[in-house]
Amino acid sequence: MTLWWGASPAGTDPQLTELEKDILGRFHVAYSDKGFPDISELQVEYREHTGAGRYTYLGHPGVVALPDGWHGVGNYCHFEMDGLPYGGTYGLFIEKQKIKILELSVIGECEWYGSENSWRIADPKTGEFSD
């Protein structure tokens, strides 16, 4: 397990990467009525690359009216990415009304250290990918 403070392969902290923005923007759409902040209000505290995914630890002002635990944006929280044969999944951990962790996990036995190649995110309701 490697902890990256400051610059990391997935981008320069404390900025969100483009993939993180894409995913977190979907959470904002799904949960804005619960106080989910705009992505411009989210700050990256640090990233942890596991070799099979990434944890991005986040901070933000205000609170989110969601119960503690892991959340998705629908039934299908999947993405496809060049270089990942089976793609990946994502989820968000809430604790004490705060967004704590965005988790990206690779599906299958593929190593991934955060390089963000071309990707597509599945529709959270249908699981279908569109171009």
Short mmCIF file of N, CA and C in Angstrom, two decimals:
data_model
loop_
_atom_site.label_atom_id
_atom_site.label_comp_id
_atom_site.label_asym_id
_atom_site.label_seq_id
_atom_site.Cartn_x
_atom_site.Cartn_y
_atom_site.Cartn_z
N MET A 1 0.85 -1.16 0.00
CA MET A 1 0.00 0.00 0.00
C MET A 1 0.90 1.23 0.00
N THR A 2 0.59 2.19 -0.85
CA THR A 2 1.37 3.40 -0.95
C THR A 2 0.48 4.59 -0.67
N LEU A 3 0.91 5.44 0.23
CA LEU A 3 0.19 6.69 0.48
C LEU A 3 0.89 7.79 -0.30
N TRP A 4 0.12 8.57 -1.01
CA TRP A 4 0.68 9.67 -1.78
C TRP A 4 0.22 10.98 -1.15
N TRP A 5 1.16 11.76 -0.71
CA TRP A 5 0.87 13.09 -0.19
C TRP A 5 1.47 14.06 -1.19
N GLY A 6 0.70 15.04 -1.62
CA GLY A 6 1.21 15.94 -2.64
C GLY A 6 1.04 15.31 -4.01
N ALA A 7 2.05 15.43 -4.86
CA ALA A 7 1.93 14.93 -6.22
C ALA A 7 1.81 13.41 -6.22
N SER A 8 0.95 12.90 -7.08
CA SER A 8 0.75 11.46 -7.20
C SER A 8 0.55 11.12 -8.66
N PRO A 9 0.64 9.83 -9.03
CA PRO A 9 0.45 9.46 -10.43
C PRO A 9 -0.92 9.84 -10.97
N ALA A 10 -1.92 9.97 -10.11
CA ALA A 10 -3.27 10.28 -10.58
C ALA A 10 -3.50 11.77 -10.72
N GLY A 11 -2.54 12.59 -10.44
CA GLY A 11 -2.73 14.02 -10.56
C GLY A 11 -2.10 14.73 -9.38
N THR A 12 -2.09 16.02 -9.41
CA THR A 12 -1.48 16.79 -8.36
C THR A 12 -2.51 17.12 -7.30
N ASP A 13 -2.25 16.71 -6.06
CA ASP A 13 -3.13 17.08 -4.95
C ASP A 13 -3.04 18.59 -4.78
N PRO A 14 -4.02 19.26 -4.32
CA PRO A 14 -5.32 18.79 -3.87
C PRO A 14 -6.40 18.84 -4.95
N GLN A 15 -6.01 18.82 -6.19
CA GLN A 15 -6.98 18.90 -7.28
C GLN A 15 -7.62 17.55 -7.56
N LEU A 16 -8.91 17.57 -7.85
CA LEU A 16 -9.58 16.36 -8.32
C LEU A 16 -9.09 16.03 -9.72
N THR A 17 -8.96 14.76 -10.03
CA THR A 17 -8.62 14.35 -11.39
C THR A 17 -9.88 14.45 -12.25
N GLU A 18 -9.72 14.35 -13.55
CA GLU A 18 -10.88 14.42 -14.44
C GLU A 18 -11.85 13.26 -14.19
N LEU A 19 -11.32 12.06 -13.95
CA LEU A 19 -12.19 10.92 -13.66
C LEU A 19 -12.95 11.15 -12.35
N GLU A 20 -12.25 11.62 -11.33
CA GLU A 20 -12.92 11.91 -10.05
C GLU A 20 -14.01 12.96 -10.24
N LYS A 21 -13.73 14.00 -11.02
CA LYS A 21 -14.75 15.03 -11.28
C LYS A 21 -15.96 14.43 -11.98
N ASP A 22 -15.72 13.58 -12.96
CA ASP A 22 -16.81 12.95 -13.71
C ASP A 22 -17.70 12.13 -12.76
N ILE A 23 -17.08 11.33 -11.93
CA ILE A 23 -17.84 10.48 -11.01
C ILE A 23 -18.54 11.31 -9.93
N LEU A 24 -17.80 12.22 -9.30
CA LEU A 24 -18.39 13.03 -8.22
C LEU A 24 -19.49 13.95 -8.74
N GLY A 25 -19.38 14.38 -9.99
CA GLY A 25 -20.46 15.17 -10.59
C GLY A 25 -21.76 14.38 -10.66
N ARG A 26 -21.65 13.09 -10.89
CA ARG A 26 -22.83 12.22 -10.91
C ARG A 26 -23.44 12.08 -9.52
N PHE A 27 -22.59 12.02 -8.49
CA PHE A 27 -23.10 12.00 -7.12
C PHE A 27 -23.82 13.31 -6.80
N HIS A 28 -23.26 14.42 -7.26
CA HIS A 28 -23.89 15.72 -7.02
C HIS A 28 -25.29 15.76 -7.64
N VAL A 29 -25.42 15.28 -8.86
CA VAL A 29 -26.74 15.24 -9.52
C VAL A 29 -27.69 14.35 -8.73
N ALA A 30 -27.22 13.19 -8.30
CA ALA A 30 -28.09 12.24 -7.60
C ALA A 30 -28.48 12.71 -6.20
N TYR A 31 -27.58 13.43 -5.52
CA TYR A 31 -27.81 13.74 -4.11
C TYR A 31 -27.75 15.23 -3.77
N SER A 32 -27.90 16.11 -4.75
CA SER A 32 -27.86 17.54 -4.42
C SER A 32 -28.97 17.93 -3.46
N ASP A 33 -30.11 17.23 -3.54
CA ASP A 33 -31.21 17.52 -2.61
C ASP A 33 -30.87 17.10 -1.18
N LYS A 34 -29.80 16.33 -1.01
CA LYS A 34 -29.35 15.90 0.33
C LYS A 34 -28.16 16.75 0.80
N GLY A 35 -27.84 17.78 0.04
CA GLY A 35 -26.73 18.66 0.42
C GLY A 35 -25.39 18.27 -0.15
N PHE A 36 -25.38 17.33 -1.13
CA PHE A 36 -24.10 16.95 -1.73
C PHE A 36 -23.51 18.18 -2.42
N PRO A 37 -22.28 18.55 -2.06
CA PRO A 37 -21.71 19.79 -2.60
C PRO A 37 -21.34 19.68 -4.08
N ASP A 38 -21.25 20.83 -4.71
CA ASP A 38 -20.72 20.92 -6.06
C ASP A 38 -19.27 20.46 -6.02
N ILE A 39 -18.79 19.88 -7.10
CA ILE A 39 -17.41 19.36 -7.09
C ILE A 39 -16.38 20.45 -6.82
N SER A 40 -16.71 21.70 -7.12
CA SER A 40 -15.77 22.79 -6.85
C SER A 40 -15.54 23.00 -5.36
N GLU A 41 -16.42 22.47 -4.52
CA GLU A 41 -16.29 22.62 -3.07
C GLU A 41 -15.56 21.45 -2.41
N LEU A 42 -15.25 20.43 -3.17
CA LEU A 42 -14.56 19.26 -2.62
C LEU A 42 -13.05 19.45 -2.68
N GLN A 43 -12.37 19.11 -1.60
CA GLN A 43 -10.92 19.20 -1.56
C GLN A 43 -10.35 17.80 -1.35
N VAL A 44 -9.28 17.52 -2.09
CA VAL A 44 -8.58 16.25 -1.92
C VAL A 44 -7.63 16.40 -0.74
N GLU A 45 -7.79 15.52 0.25
CA GLU A 45 -6.87 15.52 1.39
C GLU A 45 -5.65 14.67 1.07
N TYR A 46 -5.85 13.50 0.51
CA TYR A 46 -4.77 12.66 -0.01
C TYR A 46 -5.36 11.48 -0.76
N ARG A 47 -4.48 10.78 -1.48
CA ARG A 47 -4.88 9.59 -2.23
C ARG A 47 -4.06 8.40 -1.77
N GLU A 48 -4.71 7.26 -1.77
CA GLU A 48 -4.05 6.00 -1.44
C GLU A 48 -4.23 5.06 -2.62
N HIS A 49 -3.13 4.70 -3.26
CA HIS A 49 -3.16 3.79 -4.40
C HIS A 49 -2.87 2.38 -3.88
N THR A 50 -3.73 1.44 -4.20
CA THR A 50 -3.59 0.09 -3.68
C THR A 50 -3.02 -0.89 -4.69
N GLY A 51 -2.91 -0.50 -5.93
CA GLY A 51 -2.47 -1.41 -6.98
C GLY A 51 -3.65 -2.03 -7.70
N ALA A 52 -4.79 -2.07 -7.03
CA ALA A 52 -6.03 -2.57 -7.63
C ALA A 52 -7.13 -1.52 -7.53
N GLY A 53 -6.72 -0.29 -7.28
CA GLY A 53 -7.69 0.78 -7.15
C GLY A 53 -7.09 1.98 -6.45
N ARG A 54 -7.98 2.85 -6.01
CA ARG A 54 -7.53 4.09 -5.37
C ARG A 54 -8.60 4.55 -4.38
N TYR A 55 -8.14 5.04 -3.25
CA TYR A 55 -9.00 5.74 -2.31
C TYR A 55 -8.62 7.21 -2.37
N THR A 56 -9.59 8.07 -2.62
CA THR A 56 -9.35 9.51 -2.57
C THR A 56 -10.08 10.04 -1.36
N TYR A 57 -9.33 10.55 -0.40
CA TYR A 57 -9.90 11.08 0.84
C TYR A 57 -10.26 12.54 0.60
N LEU A 58 -11.49 12.90 0.96
CA LEU A 58 -12.03 14.21 0.61
C LEU A 58 -12.45 15.00 1.83
N GLY A 59 -12.48 16.31 1.67
CA GLY A 59 -13.02 17.22 2.66
C GLY A 59 -13.95 18.20 1.96
N HIS A 60 -14.86 18.79 2.72
CA HIS A 60 -15.79 19.76 2.15
C HIS A 60 -16.49 20.53 3.26
N PRO A 61 -16.97 21.75 2.94
CA PRO A 61 -17.78 22.49 3.92
C PRO A 61 -19.19 21.90 3.97
N GLY A 62 -19.90 22.16 5.03
CA GLY A 62 -21.29 21.72 5.13
C GLY A 62 -21.42 20.24 5.44
N VAL A 63 -22.65 19.77 5.38
CA VAL A 63 -22.95 18.38 5.67
C VAL A 63 -23.83 17.79 4.57
N VAL A 64 -23.83 16.47 4.50
CA VAL A 64 -24.63 15.72 3.54
C VAL A 64 -25.61 14.87 4.32
N ALA A 65 -26.89 14.97 4.00
CA ALA A 65 -27.94 14.23 4.73
C ALA A 65 -28.09 12.81 4.19
N LEU A 66 -27.02 12.04 4.31
CA LEU A 66 -27.02 10.63 3.94
C LEU A 66 -26.51 9.82 5.13
N PRO A 67 -27.00 8.60 5.30
CA PRO A 67 -26.54 7.78 6.43
C PRO A 67 -25.08 7.36 6.25
N ASP A 68 -24.45 7.05 7.37
CA ASP A 68 -23.08 6.55 7.33
C ASP A 68 -23.02 5.28 6.49
N GLY A 69 -21.93 5.12 5.77
CA GLY A 69 -21.72 3.91 4.98
C GLY A 69 -21.38 4.22 3.54
N TRP A 70 -21.34 3.15 2.74
CA TRP A 70 -20.99 3.26 1.32
C TRP A 70 -22.23 3.56 0.49
N HIS A 71 -22.06 4.42 -0.50
CA HIS A 71 -23.17 4.82 -1.37
C HIS A 71 -22.73 4.77 -2.83
N GLY A 72 -23.70 4.53 -3.69
CA GLY A 72 -23.52 4.61 -5.13
C GLY A 72 -24.50 5.62 -5.68
N VAL A 73 -24.54 5.74 -7.00
CA VAL A 73 -25.49 6.66 -7.62
C VAL A 73 -26.66 5.92 -8.25
N GLY A 74 -26.69 4.63 -8.11
CA GLY A 74 -27.74 3.79 -8.69
C GLY A 74 -27.32 2.34 -8.57
N ASN A 75 -27.94 1.51 -9.37
CA ASN A 75 -27.62 0.08 -9.33
C ASN A 75 -26.33 -0.27 -10.04
N TYR A 76 -25.87 0.60 -10.92
CA TYR A 76 -24.69 0.31 -11.74
C TYR A 76 -23.65 1.40 -11.56
N CYS A 77 -22.65 1.14 -10.77
CA CYS A 77 -21.56 2.09 -10.53
C CYS A 77 -20.30 1.53 -11.17
N HIS A 78 -20.30 1.49 -12.50
CA HIS A 78 -19.20 0.89 -13.25
C HIS A 78 -18.62 1.88 -14.24
N PHE A 79 -17.36 1.66 -14.57
CA PHE A 79 -16.74 2.44 -15.64
C PHE A 79 -15.86 1.51 -16.47
N GLU A 80 -15.69 1.86 -17.73
CA GLU A 80 -14.75 1.20 -18.62
C GLU A 80 -13.58 2.15 -18.81
N MET A 81 -12.38 1.59 -18.95
CA MET A 81 -11.21 2.43 -19.17
C MET A 81 -10.21 1.67 -20.03
N ASP A 82 -9.61 2.37 -20.99
CA ASP A 82 -8.54 1.78 -21.78
C ASP A 82 -7.46 1.27 -20.83
N GLY A 83 -7.04 0.03 -21.03
CA GLY A 83 -6.00 -0.56 -20.19
C GLY A 83 -6.53 -1.41 -19.04
N LEU A 84 -7.84 -1.33 -18.78
CA LEU A 84 -8.46 -2.16 -17.74
C LEU A 84 -9.45 -3.09 -18.45
N PRO A 85 -9.08 -4.35 -18.67
CA PRO A 85 -9.91 -5.25 -19.48
C PRO A 85 -11.36 -5.38 -19.01
N TYR A 86 -11.58 -5.33 -17.70
CA TYR A 86 -12.93 -5.50 -17.17
C TYR A 86 -13.48 -4.24 -16.53
N GLY A 87 -12.76 -3.14 -16.65
CA GLY A 87 -13.22 -1.88 -16.11
C GLY A 87 -13.08 -1.80 -14.60
N GLY A 88 -13.94 -0.98 -14.00
CA GLY A 88 -13.87 -0.78 -12.56
C GLY A 88 -15.20 -0.36 -11.99
N THR A 89 -15.22 -0.23 -10.69
CA THR A 89 -16.42 0.21 -9.97
C THR A 89 -16.03 1.39 -9.08
N TYR A 90 -17.05 2.09 -8.59
CA TYR A 90 -16.79 3.21 -7.69
C TYR A 90 -17.87 3.28 -6.61
N GLY A 91 -17.51 3.88 -5.51
CA GLY A 91 -18.43 4.09 -4.40
C GLY A 91 -17.92 5.23 -3.54
N LEU A 92 -18.80 5.74 -2.71
CA LEU A 92 -18.49 6.88 -1.86
C LEU A 92 -18.83 6.55 -0.42
N PHE A 93 -17.91 6.83 0.49
CA PHE A 93 -18.13 6.55 1.91
C PHE A 93 -18.48 7.84 2.64
N ILE A 94 -19.59 7.80 3.38
CA ILE A 94 -20.05 8.93 4.19
C ILE A 94 -19.88 8.55 5.65
N GLU A 95 -19.39 9.50 6.44
CA GLU A 95 -19.28 9.30 7.89
C GLU A 95 -19.60 10.61 8.60
N LYS A 96 -20.53 10.55 9.52
CA LYS A 96 -20.95 11.72 10.31
C LYS A 96 -21.33 12.89 9.41
N GLN A 97 -22.10 12.59 8.37
CA GLN A 97 -22.62 13.56 7.40
C GLN A 97 -21.53 14.25 6.58
N LYS A 98 -20.38 13.61 6.47
CA LYS A 98 -19.28 14.13 5.67
C LYS A 98 -18.86 13.11 4.63
N ILE A 99 -18.56 13.58 3.44
CA ILE A 99 -18.01 12.74 2.39
C ILE A 99 -16.56 12.47 2.76
N LYS A 100 -16.21 11.21 2.94
CA LYS A 100 -14.87 10.88 3.40
C LYS A 100 -13.99 10.29 2.30
N ILE A 101 -14.53 9.30 1.55
CA ILE A 101 -13.69 8.55 0.62
C ILE A 101 -14.43 8.28 -0.68
N LEU A 102 -13.77 8.53 -1.79
CA LEU A 102 -14.20 8.04 -3.09
C LEU A 102 -13.31 6.84 -3.39
N GLU A 103 -13.93 5.67 -3.57
CA GLU A 103 -13.17 4.46 -3.87
C GLU A 103 -13.36 4.09 -5.34
N LEU A 104 -12.25 3.84 -6.01
CA LEU A 104 -12.25 3.29 -7.37
C LEU A 104 -11.59 1.92 -7.28
N SER A 105 -12.26 0.89 -7.78
CA SER A 105 -11.75 -0.48 -7.70
C SER A 105 -11.74 -1.12 -9.07
N VAL A 106 -10.65 -1.79 -9.38
CA VAL A 106 -10.53 -2.51 -10.64
C VAL A 106 -11.29 -3.83 -10.53
N ILE A 107 -11.96 -4.22 -11.61
CA ILE A 107 -12.62 -5.52 -11.67
C ILE A 107 -11.64 -6.51 -12.29
N GLY A 108 -11.47 -7.67 -11.68
CA GLY A 108 -10.56 -8.68 -12.19
C GLY A 108 -9.18 -8.55 -11.58
N GLU A 109 -8.27 -9.32 -12.11
CA GLU A 109 -6.91 -9.37 -11.57
C GLU A 109 -5.98 -8.50 -12.40
N CYS A 110 -6.25 -7.24 -12.39
CA CYS A 110 -5.47 -6.28 -13.17
C CYS A 110 -4.91 -5.24 -12.21
N GLU A 111 -3.64 -4.90 -12.36
CA GLU A 111 -3.06 -3.85 -11.54
C GLU A 111 -3.37 -2.49 -12.16
N TRP A 112 -3.58 -1.51 -11.29
CA TRP A 112 -3.84 -0.14 -11.73
C TRP A 112 -3.30 0.80 -10.69
N TYR A 113 -2.48 1.73 -11.13
CA TYR A 113 -1.85 2.67 -10.20
C TYR A 113 -2.28 4.11 -10.46
N GLY A 114 -3.46 4.27 -11.03
CA GLY A 114 -4.03 5.60 -11.11
C GLY A 114 -3.96 6.31 -12.44
N SER A 115 -3.31 5.74 -13.45
CA SER A 115 -3.29 6.39 -14.76
C SER A 115 -4.71 6.45 -15.30
N GLU A 116 -5.12 7.62 -15.71
CA GLU A 116 -6.49 7.78 -16.21
C GLU A 116 -6.47 7.88 -17.73
N ASN A 117 -6.76 6.76 -18.36
CA ASN A 117 -6.85 6.71 -19.81
C ASN A 117 -8.30 6.99 -20.19
N SER A 118 -8.60 6.94 -21.44
CA SER A 118 -9.96 7.18 -21.93
C SER A 118 -10.95 6.30 -21.18
N TRP A 119 -12.06 6.86 -20.70
CA TRP A 119 -13.04 6.08 -19.94
C TRP A 119 -14.46 6.44 -20.34
N ARG A 120 -15.36 5.55 -19.95
CA ARG A 120 -16.81 5.77 -20.08
C ARG A 120 -17.44 5.28 -18.79
N ILE A 121 -18.45 5.99 -18.33
CA ILE A 121 -19.14 5.61 -17.10
C ILE A 121 -20.53 5.12 -17.46
N ALA A 122 -20.91 3.98 -16.88
CA ALA A 122 -22.22 3.38 -17.17
C ALA A 122 -23.34 4.24 -16.62
N ASP A 123 -24.46 4.21 -17.31
CA ASP A 123 -25.67 4.85 -16.79
C ASP A 123 -26.02 4.14 -15.48
N PRO A 124 -26.18 4.87 -14.38
CA PRO A 124 -26.41 4.21 -13.09
C PRO A 124 -27.74 3.47 -12.99
N LYS A 125 -28.67 3.78 -13.87
CA LYS A 125 -29.98 3.11 -13.82
C LYS A 125 -30.04 1.89 -14.73
N THR A 126 -29.36 1.96 -15.89
CA THR A 126 -29.47 0.88 -16.86
C THR A 126 -28.21 0.03 -16.97
N GLY A 127 -27.07 0.57 -16.58
CA GLY A 127 -25.81 -0.13 -16.73
C GLY A 127 -25.23 -0.04 -18.12
N GLU A 128 -25.90 0.68 -19.01
CA GLU A 128 -25.44 0.79 -20.39
C GLU A 128 -24.44 1.93 -20.54
N PHE A 129 -23.51 1.74 -21.47
CA PHE A 129 -22.51 2.75 -21.77
C PHE A 129 -22.92 3.47 -23.05
N SER A 130 -22.76 4.78 -23.06
CA SER A 130 -23.02 5.54 -24.28
C SER A 130 -21.75 6.29 -24.66
N ASP A 131 -21.63 6.60 -25.92
CA ASP A 131 -20.42 7.31 -26.39
C ASP A 131 -20.57 8.79 -26.30
#
